[in-house]
Amino acid sequence: MTTAKRDTYTPETLLSVAVGVFNERGYDGTSMEHLSKAAGISKSSIYHHVAGKEELLRRAVSRALDGLFAVLDEPGATRGRAIERVEYVTRRTVEVLMDELPYVTLLLRVRGNTTTERWALERRREFDHRVADLLKAAAADGDLRADVDIRLATRLLFGMVNSLVEWYRPQPGGDAERRQVVETVVHLAFDGLRTSH
Amino acid sequence: MTTAKRDTYTPETLLSVAVGVFNERGYDGTSMEHLSKAAGISKSSIYHHVAGKEELLRRAVSRALDGLFAVLDEPGATRGRAIERVEYVTRRTVEVLMDELPYVTLLLRVRGNTTTERWALERRREFDHRVADLLKAAAADGDLRADVDIRLATRLLFGMVNSLVEWYRPQPGGDAERRQVVETVVHLAFDGLRTSH
């Protein structure tokens, strides 16, 4: 997975290797032995950087969560009409997902067997609630279809966005494809596939 | 998981137990021992019904695939304007997914390590292509937004539909909720969340 030399290891590179192993084997199925092999350093070297695999999990999902929550504080998410804010958040969520693909993938696969996993699930729910609140505000403004249930719509919107981790693979120089993905998600979610009549 | 008596076992009930275990432990992580324990019958009794766990996998994913492919042959999917046919297929796909939840869940988690898994992935791709063809026909009719890439739209549409396996749990007497899920998916996908202006 990597040919990094022992003495060039930083917590950052170790994290990147660990996330790859967690995504491949599942967090539960990953031992310190697996991490040591993938990183090409001894277990005691890993313990020099982190207390154990749960700390690596926490750092990895924190990176994804920090990226997602940061979006909610950006001007586009806090100013203007609610429908524009929710559209902005959708767009930026897709971008964060593509930028932090392995980290968000791991976040979305977290199951809840450990304290860290339960904490991550709780933070995910909090993010979903914040977006659902924006959708509610947009509905109150009359900018959202009245026949749509907000809770269901939030789940389906995230279902669509989160499905990217299953098939999106960044291409070198794939900026045009990247923009197209963002635009297609936004068009589909807010305006639908059908030609307006 | 079940209290069925040894002599009441049929291939059908065994399949239902096996699907539950596969979904919980993953197909790779399931042994005949696990299946025997969950079913409460001996391994040799299981071998009386099936050649092994791969046959159970094949039967289980076949049930999901048969349900999905059957939709494509229904009159609503073969007659009328393409946009109406693709909307019909979307609606019915959601219904099949809810009706056959554990079987479709298993199908969506298949990875491709065995012949059966690769076959299932191939069939899934075929289904996706059939729906993409319908979307293309709808685009050719001018009924689909011109700014939407069909391949991406197909992936996002299925991403949204398939996300149901993560959160949809049928409630006793939940017919109203069921209908609402179907309607919300169709509204979101075809008309979008935004009020039309």
mmCIF file of C-alpha atoms in Angstrom:
data_model
loop_
_atom_site.group_PDB
_atom_site.id
_atom_site.type_symbol
_atom_site.label_atom_id
_atom_site.label_comp_id
_atom_site.label_asym_id
_atom_site.label_seq_id
_atom_site.Cartn_x
_atom_site.Cartn_y
_atom_site.Cartn_z
ATOM 1 C CA MET A 1 0.000 0.000 0.000
ATOM 2 C CA THR A 2 2.880 2.377 0.635
ATOM 3 C CA THR A 3 6.627 2.408 0.426
ATOM 4 C CA ALA A 4 7.107 5.257 2.866
ATOM 5 C CA LYS A 5 10.255 4.844 4.889
ATOM 6 C CA ARG A 6 10.114 4.195 8.589
ATOM 7 C CA ASP A 7 11.592 7.553 9.586
ATOM 8 C CA THR A 8 9.340 9.595 7.278
ATOM 9 C CA TYR A 9 6.228 8.447 9.139
ATOM 10 C CA THR A 10 3.997 11.126 10.565
ATOM 11 C CA PRO A 11 0.628 10.740 12.272
ATOM 12 C CA GLU A 12 -0.865 12.025 8.993
ATOM 13 C CA THR A 13 0.609 9.308 6.755
ATOM 14 C CA LEU A 14 -0.167 6.634 9.337
ATOM 15 C CA LEU A 15 -3.766 7.850 9.386
ATOM 16 C CA SER A 16 -4.001 7.636 5.623
ATOM 17 C CA VAL A 17 -2.712 4.046 5.630
ATOM 18 C CA ALA A 18 -5.022 3.085 8.510
ATOM 19 C CA VAL A 19 -8.104 4.475 6.759
ATOM 20 C CA GLY A 20 -7.292 2.376 3.697
ATOM 21 C CA VAL A 21 -7.039 -0.774 5.818
ATOM 22 C CA PHE A 22 -10.198 0.019 7.808
ATOM 23 C CA ASN A 23 -12.147 0.530 4.566
ATOM 24 C CA GLU A 24 -10.826 -2.684 3.066
ATOM 25 C CA ARG A 25 -11.119 -5.038 6.062
ATOM 26 C CA GLY A 26 -13.708 -3.225 8.113
ATOM 27 C CA TYR A 27 -12.765 -1.592 11.419
ATOM 28 C CA ASP A 28 -13.721 -4.664 13.462
ATOM 29 C CA GLY A 29 -11.704 -6.932 11.184
ATOM 30 C CA THR A 30 -8.537 -4.810 11.452
ATOM 31 C CA SER A 31 -5.866 -5.694 14.016
ATOM 32 C CA MET A 32 -2.756 -3.711 14.986
ATOM 33 C CA GLU A 33 -0.901 -6.471 13.143
ATOM 34 C CA HIS A 34 -2.721 -5.587 9.903
ATOM 35 C CA LEU A 35 -1.964 -1.894 10.416
ATOM 36 C CA SER A 36 1.688 -2.629 11.153
ATOM 37 C CA LYS A 37 2.018 -4.711 7.963
ATOM 38 C CA ALA A 38 0.236 -2.170 5.758
ATOM 39 C CA ALA A 39 2.293 0.710 7.150
ATOM 40 C CA GLY A 40 5.520 -1.254 7.009
ATOM 41 C CA ILE A 41 6.428 -0.223 10.561
ATOM 42 C CA SER A 42 6.420 -2.138 13.816
ATOM 43 C CA LYS A 43 3.489 -2.149 16.192
ATOM 44 C CA SER A 44 5.584 -0.335 18.804
ATOM 45 C CA SER A 45 6.278 2.413 16.233
ATOM 46 C CA ILE A 46 2.536 2.780 15.748
ATOM 47 C CA TYR A 47 2.044 2.991 19.506
ATOM 48 C CA HIS A 48 4.608 5.788 19.461
ATOM 49 C CA HIS A 49 2.116 7.811 17.404
ATOM 50 C CA VAL A 50 -1.258 6.690 18.764
ATOM 51 C CA ALA A 51 -2.730 4.848 21.734
ATOM 52 C CA GLY A 52 -4.321 2.210 19.503
ATOM 53 C CA LYS A 53 -6.589 1.567 16.562
ATOM 54 C CA GLU A 54 -9.570 3.313 18.153
ATOM 55 C CA GLU A 55 -7.566 6.567 18.246
ATOM 56 C CA LEU A 56 -6.854 6.156 14.529
ATOM 57 C CA LEU A 57 -10.565 5.617 13.920
ATOM 58 C CA ARG A 58 -11.429 8.701 15.926
ATOM 59 C CA ARG A 59 -8.933 10.852 14.032
ATOM 60 C CA ALA A 60 -10.116 9.510 10.692
ATOM 61 C CA VAL A 61 -13.834 10.049 11.251
ATOM 62 C CA SER A 62 -13.087 13.419 12.889
ATOM 63 C CA ARG A 63 -11.436 14.539 9.672
ATOM 64 C CA ALA A 64 -14.612 13.651 7.742
ATOM 65 C CA LEU A 65 -16.925 15.180 10.352
ATOM 66 C CA ASP A 66 -14.873 18.383 10.667
ATOM 67 C CA GLY A 67 -15.040 18.799 6.891
ATOM 68 C CA LEU A 68 -18.814 18.317 6.874
ATOM 69 C CA PHE A 69 -19.570 20.536 9.882
ATOM 70 C CA ALA A 70 -17.292 23.311 8.551
ATOM 71 C CA VAL A 71 -19.674 23.576 5.573
ATOM 72 C CA LEU A 72 -22.528 24.551 7.896
ATOM 73 C CA ASP A 73 -20.562 27.601 9.094
ATOM 74 C CA GLU A 74 -19.648 28.896 5.647
ATOM 75 C CA PRO A 75 -21.405 32.109 4.566
ATOM 76 C CA GLY A 76 -23.326 30.250 1.852
ATOM 77 C CA ALA A 77 -24.879 28.065 4.554
ATOM 78 C CA THR A 78 -25.716 30.824 7.012
ATOM 79 C CA ARG A 79 -26.933 33.731 4.863
ATOM 80 C CA GLY A 80 -29.726 34.126 2.381
ATOM 81 C CA ARG A 81 -32.905 32.230 1.689
ATOM 82 C CA ALA A 82 -33.143 28.764 3.275
ATOM 83 C CA ILE A 83 -33.612 26.993 -0.070
ATOM 84 C CA GLU A 84 -30.377 28.558 -1.368
ATOM 85 C CA ARG A 85 -28.610 27.588 1.854
ATOM 86 C CA VAL A 86 -29.733 23.983 1.652
ATOM 87 C CA GLU A 87 -28.684 23.856 -1.994
ATOM 88 C CA TYR A 88 -25.300 25.300 -1.017
ATOM 89 C CA VAL A 89 -24.861 22.748 1.763
ATOM 90 C CA THR A 90 -25.767 19.908 -0.614
ATOM 91 C CA ARG A 91 -23.228 21.132 -3.163
ATOM 92 C CA ARG A 92 -20.462 21.539 -0.587
ATOM 93 C CA THR A 93 -21.270 18.201 1.090
ATOM 94 C CA VAL A 94 -20.711 16.475 -2.244
ATOM 95 C CA GLU A 95 -17.402 18.342 -2.606
ATOM 96 C CA VAL A 96 -16.225 17.385 0.884
ATOM 97 C CA LEU A 97 -17.217 13.798 0.183
ATOM 98 C CA MET A 98 -15.110 13.777 -2.989
ATOM 99 C CA ASP A 99 -12.168 15.594 -1.330
ATOM 100 C CA GLU A 100 -12.143 13.344 1.715
ATOM 101 C CA LEU A 101 -13.425 10.197 0.021
ATOM 102 C CA PRO A 102 -11.688 7.513 2.152
ATOM 103 C CA TYR A 103 -12.477 9.373 5.390
ATOM 104 C CA VAL A 104 -16.148 9.900 4.577
ATOM 105 C CA THR A 105 -16.388 6.303 3.316
ATOM 106 C CA LEU A 106 -15.136 5.126 6.700
ATOM 107 C CA LEU A 107 -17.537 7.469 8.515
ATOM 108 C CA LEU A 108 -20.481 6.060 6.554
ATOM 109 C CA ARG A 109 -19.501 2.481 7.397
ATOM 110 C CA VAL A 110 -19.219 3.012 11.132
ATOM 111 C CA ARG A 111 -21.514 0.615 12.970
ATOM 112 C CA GLY A 112 -21.617 1.567 16.639
ATOM 113 C CA ASN A 113 -19.703 -1.206 18.439
ATOM 114 C CA THR A 114 -17.280 1.118 20.246
ATOM 115 C CA THR A 115 -17.524 4.475 22.044
ATOM 116 C CA THR A 116 -15.877 6.199 19.090
ATOM 117 C CA GLU A 117 -18.265 4.614 16.615
ATOM 118 C CA ARG A 118 -21.294 5.608 18.695
ATOM 119 C CA TRP A 119 -19.919 9.145 18.970
ATOM 120 C CA ALA A 120 -19.448 9.271 15.181
ATOM 121 C CA LEU A 121 -23.010 8.052 14.586
ATOM 122 C CA GLU A 122 -24.284 10.710 16.993
ATOM 123 C CA ARG A 123 -22.367 13.444 15.124
ATOM 124 C CA ARG A 124 -23.721 12.174 11.791
ATOM 125 C CA ARG A 125 -27.251 12.371 13.145
ATOM 126 C CA GLU A 126 -26.533 15.899 14.358
ATOM 127 C CA PHE A 127 -25.374 16.900 10.860
ATOM 128 C CA ASP A 128 -28.494 15.346 9.332
ATOM 129 C CA HIS A 129 -30.677 17.261 11.795
ATOM 130 C CA ARG A 130 -28.988 20.540 10.913
ATOM 131 C CA VAL A 131 -29.726 19.925 7.226
ATOM 132 C CA ALA A 132 -33.276 18.787 8.000
ATOM 133 C CA ASP A 133 -33.763 22.097 9.886
ATOM 134 C CA LEU A 134 -32.652 23.994 6.786
ATOM 135 C CA LEU A 135 -35.118 21.994 4.689
ATOM 136 C CA LYS A 136 -37.862 22.781 7.205
ATOM 137 C CA ALA A 137 -37.047 26.479 6.959
ATOM 138 C CA ALA A 138 -37.185 26.248 3.159
ATOM 139 C CA ALA A 139 -40.581 24.550 3.408
ATOM 140 C CA ALA A 140 -41.801 27.314 5.734
ATOM 141 C CA ASP A 141 -40.701 29.845 3.086
ATOM 142 C CA GLY A 142 -42.870 27.990 0.544
ATOM 143 C CA ASP A 143 -39.800 27.089 -1.510
ATOM 144 C CA LEU A 144 -40.126 23.352 -0.979
ATOM 145 C CA ARG A 145 -42.819 21.125 -2.452
ATOM 146 C CA ALA A 146 -45.597 20.799 0.088
ATOM 147 C CA ASP A 147 -46.176 17.110 -0.682
ATOM 148 C CA VAL A 148 -42.714 16.085 0.477
ATOM 149 C CA ASP A 149 -42.055 14.776 3.982
ATOM 150 C CA ILE A 150 -38.935 16.552 5.309
ATOM 151 C CA ARG A 151 -37.576 13.604 7.281
ATOM 152 C CA LEU A 152 -37.892 11.278 4.300
ATOM 153 C CA ALA A 153 -36.526 13.868 1.896
ATOM 154 C CA THR A 154 -33.461 14.401 4.113
ATOM 155 C CA ARG A 155 -32.790 10.668 4.202
ATOM 156 C CA LEU A 156 -33.197 10.272 0.451
ATOM 157 C CA LEU A 157 -31.068 13.341 -0.265
ATOM 158 C CA PHE A 158 -28.241 11.964 1.891
ATOM 159 C CA GLY A 159 -28.829 8.479 0.469
ATOM 160 C CA MET A 160 -28.160 9.887 -2.967
ATOM 161 C CA VAL A 161 -25.176 11.989 -1.887
ATOM 162 C CA ASN A 162 -23.633 9.240 0.227
ATOM 163 C CA SER A 163 -23.981 6.680 -2.581
ATOM 164 C CA LEU A 164 -21.042 8.484 -4.207
ATOM 165 C CA VAL A 165 -18.644 6.612 -1.932
ATOM 166 C CA GLU A 166 -19.743 3.402 -3.687
ATOM 167 C CA TRP A 167 -18.909 4.463 -7.233
ATOM 168 C CA TYR A 168 -17.097 7.804 -7.402
ATOM 169 C CA ARG A 169 -13.364 7.379 -8.008
ATOM 170 C CA PRO A 170 -11.403 10.591 -8.594
ATOM 171 C CA GLN A 171 -9.617 10.728 -11.954
ATOM 172 C CA PRO A 172 -6.353 12.602 -12.353
ATOM 173 C CA GLY A 173 -7.317 15.959 -13.822
ATOM 174 C CA GLY A 174 -10.983 15.041 -13.433
ATOM 175 C CA ASP A 175 -12.112 18.539 -12.476
ATOM 176 C CA ALA A 176 -14.782 18.638 -15.183
ATOM 177 C CA GLU A 177 -16.219 15.288 -14.052
ATOM 178 C CA ARG A 178 -16.123 16.488 -10.470
ATOM 179 C CA ARG A 179 -18.086 19.636 -11.293
ATOM 180 C CA GLN A 180 -20.530 17.552 -13.304
ATOM 181 C CA VAL A 181 -21.186 15.255 -10.347
ATOM 182 C CA VAL A 182 -21.886 18.239 -8.089
ATOM 183 C CA GLU A 183 -24.200 19.864 -10.638
ATOM 184 C CA THR A 184 -26.065 16.623 -11.368
ATOM 185 C CA VAL A 185 -26.724 15.972 -7.676
ATOM 186 C CA VAL A 186 -28.041 19.507 -7.197
ATOM 187 C CA HIS A 187 -30.181 19.439 -10.357
ATOM 188 C CA LEU A 188 -31.631 16.044 -9.544
ATOM 189 C CA ALA A 189 -32.363 16.824 -5.893
ATOM 190 C CA PHE A 190 -33.828 20.304 -6.338
ATOM 191 C CA ASP A 191 -35.314 20.363 -9.813
ATOM 192 C CA GLY A 192 -35.772 16.683 -10.622
ATOM 193 C CA LEU A 193 -34.992 14.799 -13.796
ATOM 194 C CA ARG A 194 -38.163 15.723 -15.649
ATOM 195 C CA THR A 195 -38.329 18.689 -17.994
ATOM 196 C CA SER A 196 -40.437 21.358 -16.310
ATOM 197 C CA HIS A 197 -43.675 22.064 -18.109
ATOM 198 C CA MET B 1 -33.611 -15.897 15.138
ATOM 199 C CA THR B 2 -36.193 -18.600 14.716
ATOM 200 C CA THR B 3 -37.800 -21.297 16.741
ATOM 201 C CA ALA B 4 -38.890 -23.392 13.758
ATOM 202 C CA LYS B 5 -38.749 -27.082 14.533
ATOM 203 C CA ARG B 6 -36.299 -29.341 12.799
ATOM 204 C CA ASP B 7 -38.891 -31.199 10.785
ATOM 205 C CA THR B 8 -40.725 -28.090 9.616
ATOM 206 C CA TYR B 9 -37.665 -26.881 7.719
ATOM 207 C CA THR B 10 -38.090 -26.158 4.047
ATOM 208 C CA PRO B 11 -35.581 -24.656 1.598
ATOM 209 C CA GLU B 12 -37.609 -21.435 1.914
ATOM 210 C CA THR B 13 -37.272 -21.078 5.693
ATOM 211 C CA LEU B 14 -33.597 -22.077 5.549
ATOM 212 C CA LEU B 15 -33.055 -19.379 2.921
ATOM 213 C CA SER B 16 -34.708 -16.778 5.106
ATOM 214 C CA VAL B 17 -32.478 -17.678 8.064
ATOM 215 C CA ALA B 18 -29.353 -17.735 5.869
ATOM 216 C CA VAL B 19 -30.072 -14.284 4.433
ATOM 217 C CA GLY B 20 -30.336 -12.869 7.948
ATOM 218 C CA VAL B 21 -26.971 -14.371 8.900
ATOM 219 C CA PHE B 22 -25.301 -13.238 5.650
ATOM 220 C CA ASN B 23 -26.534 -9.682 6.195
ATOM 221 C CA GLU B 24 -25.376 -9.659 9.800
ATOM 222 C CA ARG B 25 -21.950 -11.302 9.461
ATOM 223 C CA GLY B 26 -21.240 -10.691 5.782
ATOM 224 C CA TYR B 27 -21.201 -13.561 3.303
ATOM 225 C CA ASP B 28 -17.431 -14.076 3.626
ATOM 226 C CA GLY B 29 -17.669 -14.098 7.411
ATOM 227 C CA THR B 30 -20.436 -16.737 7.500
ATOM 228 C CA SER B 31 -19.541 -20.408 7.961
ATOM 229 C CA MET B 32 -21.800 -23.457 7.682
ATOM 230 C CA GLU B 33 -21.381 -23.612 11.465
ATOM 231 C CA HIS B 34 -22.966 -20.163 11.831
ATOM 232 C CA LEU B 35 -25.822 -21.180 9.528
ATOM 233 C CA SER B 36 -26.357 -24.419 11.430
ATOM 234 C CA LYS B 37 -26.501 -22.555 14.765
ATOM 235 C CA ALA B 38 -28.843 -19.847 13.477
ATOM 236 C CA ALA B 39 -31.168 -22.394 11.859
ATOM 237 C CA GLY B 40 -31.043 -24.712 14.843
ATOM 238 C CA ILE B 41 -30.421 -27.711 12.606
ATOM 239 C CA SER B 42 -27.302 -29.759 11.974
ATOM 240 C CA LYS B 43 -24.903 -29.036 9.142
ATOM 241 C CA SER B 44 -25.817 -32.348 7.531
ATOM 242 C CA SER B 45 -29.477 -31.327 7.580
ATOM 243 C CA ILE B 46 -28.499 -28.153 5.732
ATOM 244 C CA TYR B 47 -26.559 -30.217 3.192
ATOM 245 C CA HIS B 48 -29.754 -32.211 2.723
ATOM 246 C CA HIS B 49 -31.334 -29.032 1.316
ATOM 247 C CA VAL B 50 -28.429 -27.290 -0.437
ATOM 248 C CA ALA B 51 -24.923 -28.040 -1.704
ATOM 249 C CA GLY B 52 -23.405 -25.328 0.491
ATOM 250 C CA LYS B 53 -23.483 -21.679 1.445
ATOM 251 C CA GLU B 54 -22.844 -20.462 -2.106
ATOM 252 C CA GLU B 55 -26.059 -22.121 -3.254
ATOM 253 C CA LEU B 56 -27.914 -20.292 -0.497
ATOM 254 C CA LEU B 57 -26.325 -17.037 -1.654
ATOM 255 C CA ARG B 58 -27.330 -17.736 -5.244
ATOM 256 C CA ARG B 59 -30.920 -18.493 -4.273
ATOM 257 C CA ALA B 60 -31.101 -15.409 -2.095
ATOM 258 C CA VAL B 61 -29.745 -12.931 -4.644
ATOM 259 C CA SER B 62 -31.813 -14.642 -7.374
ATOM 260 C CA ARG B 63 -34.929 -13.852 -5.415
ATOM 261 C CA ALA B 64 -33.963 -10.165 -5.338
ATOM 262 C CA LEU B 65 -32.884 -10.104 -8.995
ATOM 263 C CA ASP B 66 -36.000 -11.963 -10.184
ATOM 264 C CA GLY B 67 -38.152 -9.423 -8.367
ATOM 265 C CA LEU B 68 -36.302 -6.505 -9.953
ATOM 266 C CA PHE B 69 -36.180 -7.920 -13.494
ATOM 267 C CA ALA B 70 -39.869 -8.875 -13.365
ATOM 268 C CA VAL B 71 -40.633 -5.158 -13.017
ATOM 269 C CA LEU B 72 -39.069 -4.485 -16.427
ATOM 270 C CA ASP B 73 -41.569 -6.837 -18.095
ATOM 271 C CA GLU B 74 -44.667 -5.366 -16.465
ATOM 272 C CA PRO B 75 -46.973 -3.413 -18.796
ATOM 273 C CA GLY B 76 -46.141 -0.136 -17.027
ATOM 274 C CA ALA B 77 -42.501 -0.623 -17.952
ATOM 275 C CA THR B 78 -43.026 -1.644 -21.564
ATOM 276 C CA ARG B 79 -45.851 0.574 -22.814
ATOM 277 C CA GLY B 80 -46.294 4.294 -23.062
ATOM 278 C CA ARG B 81 -43.930 7.239 -23.034
ATOM 279 C CA ALA B 82 -40.379 6.495 -21.838
ATOM 280 C CA ILE B 83 -40.533 9.069 -19.005
ATOM 281 C CA GLU B 84 -43.670 7.378 -17.648
ATOM 282 C CA ARG B 85 -42.022 3.968 -17.975
ATOM 283 C CA VAL B 86 -38.908 5.053 -16.097
ATOM 284 C CA GLU B 87 -41.072 6.601 -13.387
ATOM 285 C CA TYR B 88 -43.044 3.344 -13.173
ATOM 286 C CA VAL B 89 -39.842 1.291 -12.913
ATOM 287 C CA THR B 90 -38.526 3.584 -10.163
ATOM 288 C CA ARG B 91 -41.766 3.259 -8.212
ATOM 289 C CA ARG B 92 -41.862 -0.530 -8.562
ATOM 290 C CA THR B 93 -38.150 -0.898 -7.784
ATOM 291 C CA VAL B 94 -38.735 0.859 -4.469
ATOM 292 C CA GLU B 95 -41.677 -1.482 -3.793
ATOM 293 C CA VAL B 96 -39.639 -4.605 -4.602
ATOM 294 C CA LEU B 97 -36.861 -3.299 -2.390
ATOM 295 C CA MET B 98 -39.289 -2.881 0.511
ATOM 296 C CA ASP B 99 -41.017 -6.245 -0.132
ATOM 297 C CA GLU B 100 -37.771 -8.182 -0.413
ATOM 298 C CA LEU B 101 -35.716 -6.029 1.951
ATOM 299 C CA PRO B 102 -33.272 -8.646 3.312
ATOM 300 C CA TYR B 103 -32.749 -10.188 -0.138
ATOM 301 C CA VAL B 104 -32.088 -6.861 -1.868
ATOM 302 C CA THR B 105 -29.870 -5.779 1.056
ATOM 303 C CA LEU B 106 -27.762 -8.885 0.500
ATOM 304 C CA LEU B 107 -27.676 -8.272 -3.261
ATOM 305 C CA LEU B 108 -26.413 -4.730 -2.714
ATOM 306 C CA ARG B 109 -23.646 -5.923 -0.393
ATOM 307 C CA VAL B 110 -22.280 -8.579 -2.748
ATOM 308 C CA ARG B 111 -18.589 -7.918 -3.416
ATOM 309 C CA GLY B 112 -17.427 -10.229 -6.215
ATOM 310 C CA ASN B 113 -15.188 -12.782 -4.487
ATOM 311 C CA THR B 114 -17.018 -15.862 -5.795
ATOM 312 C CA THR B 115 -18.567 -16.915 -9.109
ATOM 313 C CA THR B 116 -22.033 -16.321 -7.688
ATOM 314 C CA GLU B 117 -21.124 -12.855 -6.453
ATOM 315 C CA ARG B 118 -19.618 -11.890 -9.814
ATOM 316 C CA TRP B 119 -22.729 -13.212 -11.554
ATOM 317 C CA ALA B 120 -24.925 -11.149 -9.229
ATOM 318 C CA LEU B 121 -22.873 -7.998 -9.901
ATOM 319 C CA GLU B 122 -23.166 -8.626 -13.641
ATOM 320 C CA ARG B 123 -26.953 -8.964 -13.357
ATOM 321 C CA ARG B 124 -27.138 -5.761 -11.306
ATOM 322 C CA ARG B 125 -25.195 -3.940 -14.009
ATOM 323 C CA GLU B 126 -27.587 -5.343 -16.618
ATOM 324 C CA PHE B 127 -30.552 -4.020 -14.653
ATOM 325 C CA ASP B 128 -28.901 -0.606 -14.339
ATOM 326 C CA HIS B 129 -28.248 -0.560 -18.099
ATOM 327 C CA ARG B 130 -31.881 -1.373 -18.844
ATOM 328 C CA VAL B 131 -32.983 1.573 -16.704
ATOM 329 C CA ALA B 132 -30.296 3.825 -18.211
ATOM 330 C CA ASP B 133 -31.683 2.905 -21.664
ATOM 331 C CA LEU B 134 -35.141 3.982 -20.545
ATOM 332 C CA LEU B 135 -33.691 7.272 -19.282
ATOM 333 C CA LYS B 136 -31.936 7.748 -22.639
ATOM 334 C CA ALA B 137 -35.215 7.184 -24.459
ATOM 335 C CA ALA B 138 -36.899 9.727 -22.177
ATOM 336 C CA ALA B 139 -34.112 12.209 -22.943
ATOM 337 C CA ALA B 140 -34.568 11.594 -26.685
ATOM 338 C CA ASP B 141 -38.285 12.384 -26.232
ATOM 339 C CA GLY B 142 -37.274 15.711 -24.678
ATOM 340 C CA ASP B 143 -38.858 14.703 -21.355
ATOM 341 C CA LEU B 144 -35.594 14.710 -19.406
ATOM 342 C CA ARG B 145 -33.569 17.772 -18.495
ATOM 343 C CA ALA B 146 -30.925 18.274 -21.168
ATOM 344 C CA ASP B 147 -28.266 19.316 -18.647
ATOM 345 C CA VAL B 148 -28.278 15.940 -16.892
ATOM 346 C CA ASP B 149 -25.763 13.214 -17.742
ATOM 347 C CA ILE B 150 -27.698 9.930 -18.058
ATOM 348 C CA ARG B 151 -24.988 7.700 -16.625
ATOM 349 C CA LEU B 152 -24.591 9.918 -13.572
ATOM 350 C CA ALA B 153 -28.340 10.357 -13.171
ATOM 351 C CA THR B 154 -28.838 6.573 -13.237
ATOM 352 C CA ARG B 155 -26.201 6.105 -10.554
ATOM 353 C CA LEU B 156 -27.641 8.831 -8.349
ATOM 354 C CA LEU B 157 -31.189 7.583 -8.818
ATOM 355 C CA PHE B 158 -30.187 4.079 -7.743
ATOM 356 C CA GLY B 159 -28.001 5.527 -5.010
ATOM 357 C CA MET B 160 -31.082 7.198 -3.582
ATOM 358 C CA VAL B 161 -33.344 4.158 -4.046
ATOM 359 C CA ASN B 162 -30.788 1.685 -2.712
ATOM 360 C CA SER B 163 -30.111 3.825 0.372
ATOM 361 C CA LEU B 164 -33.474 2.579 1.627
ATOM 362 C CA VAL B 165 -31.868 -0.681 2.746
ATOM 363 C CA GLU B 166 -29.855 1.378 5.259
ATOM 364 C CA TRP B 167 -32.779 2.996 7.027
ATOM 365 C CA TYR B 168 -36.150 1.637 5.899
ATOM 366 C CA ARG B 169 -37.625 -0.813 8.399
ATOM 367 C CA PRO B 170 -41.156 -2.020 7.653
ATOM 368 C CA GLN B 171 -43.658 -1.233 10.399
ATOM 369 C CA PRO B 172 -46.612 -3.507 11.115
ATOM 370 C CA GLY B 173 -49.526 -1.928 9.278
ATOM 371 C CA GLY B 174 -47.155 0.644 7.782
ATOM 372 C CA ASP B 175 -48.916 0.791 4.417
ATOM 373 C CA ALA B 176 -49.281 4.565 4.568
ATOM 374 C CA GLU B 177 -45.585 5.021 5.352
ATOM 375 C CA ARG B 178 -44.724 2.625 2.550
ATOM 376 C CA ARG B 179 -46.759 4.584 0.024
ATOM 377 C CA GLN B 180 -45.208 7.803 1.279
ATOM 378 C CA VAL B 181 -41.688 6.459 0.743
ATOM 379 C CA VAL B 182 -42.552 5.470 -2.836
ATOM 380 C CA GLU B 183 -44.160 8.844 -3.583
ATOM 381 C CA THR B 184 -41.304 10.818 -2.024
ATOM 382 C CA VAL B 185 -38.675 8.967 -4.061
ATOM 383 C CA VAL B 186 -40.630 9.576 -7.270
ATOM 384 C CA HIS B 187 -41.307 13.245 -6.485
ATOM 385 C CA LEU B 188 -37.721 13.914 -5.506
ATOM 386 C CA ALA B 189 -36.191 12.109 -8.480
ATOM 387 C CA PHE B 190 -38.489 13.416 -11.195
ATOM 388 C CA ASP B 191 -39.692 16.796 -9.986
ATOM 389 C CA GLY B 192 -37.113 17.762 -7.395
ATOM 390 C CA LEU B 193 -37.585 19.260 -3.967
ATOM 391 C CA ARG B 194 -37.973 22.838 -5.093
ATOM 392 C CA THR B 195 -41.351 24.403 -5.748
ATOM 393 C CA SER B 196 -41.714 24.846 -9.495
ATOM 394 C CA HIS B 197 -41.863 28.477 -10.555
#
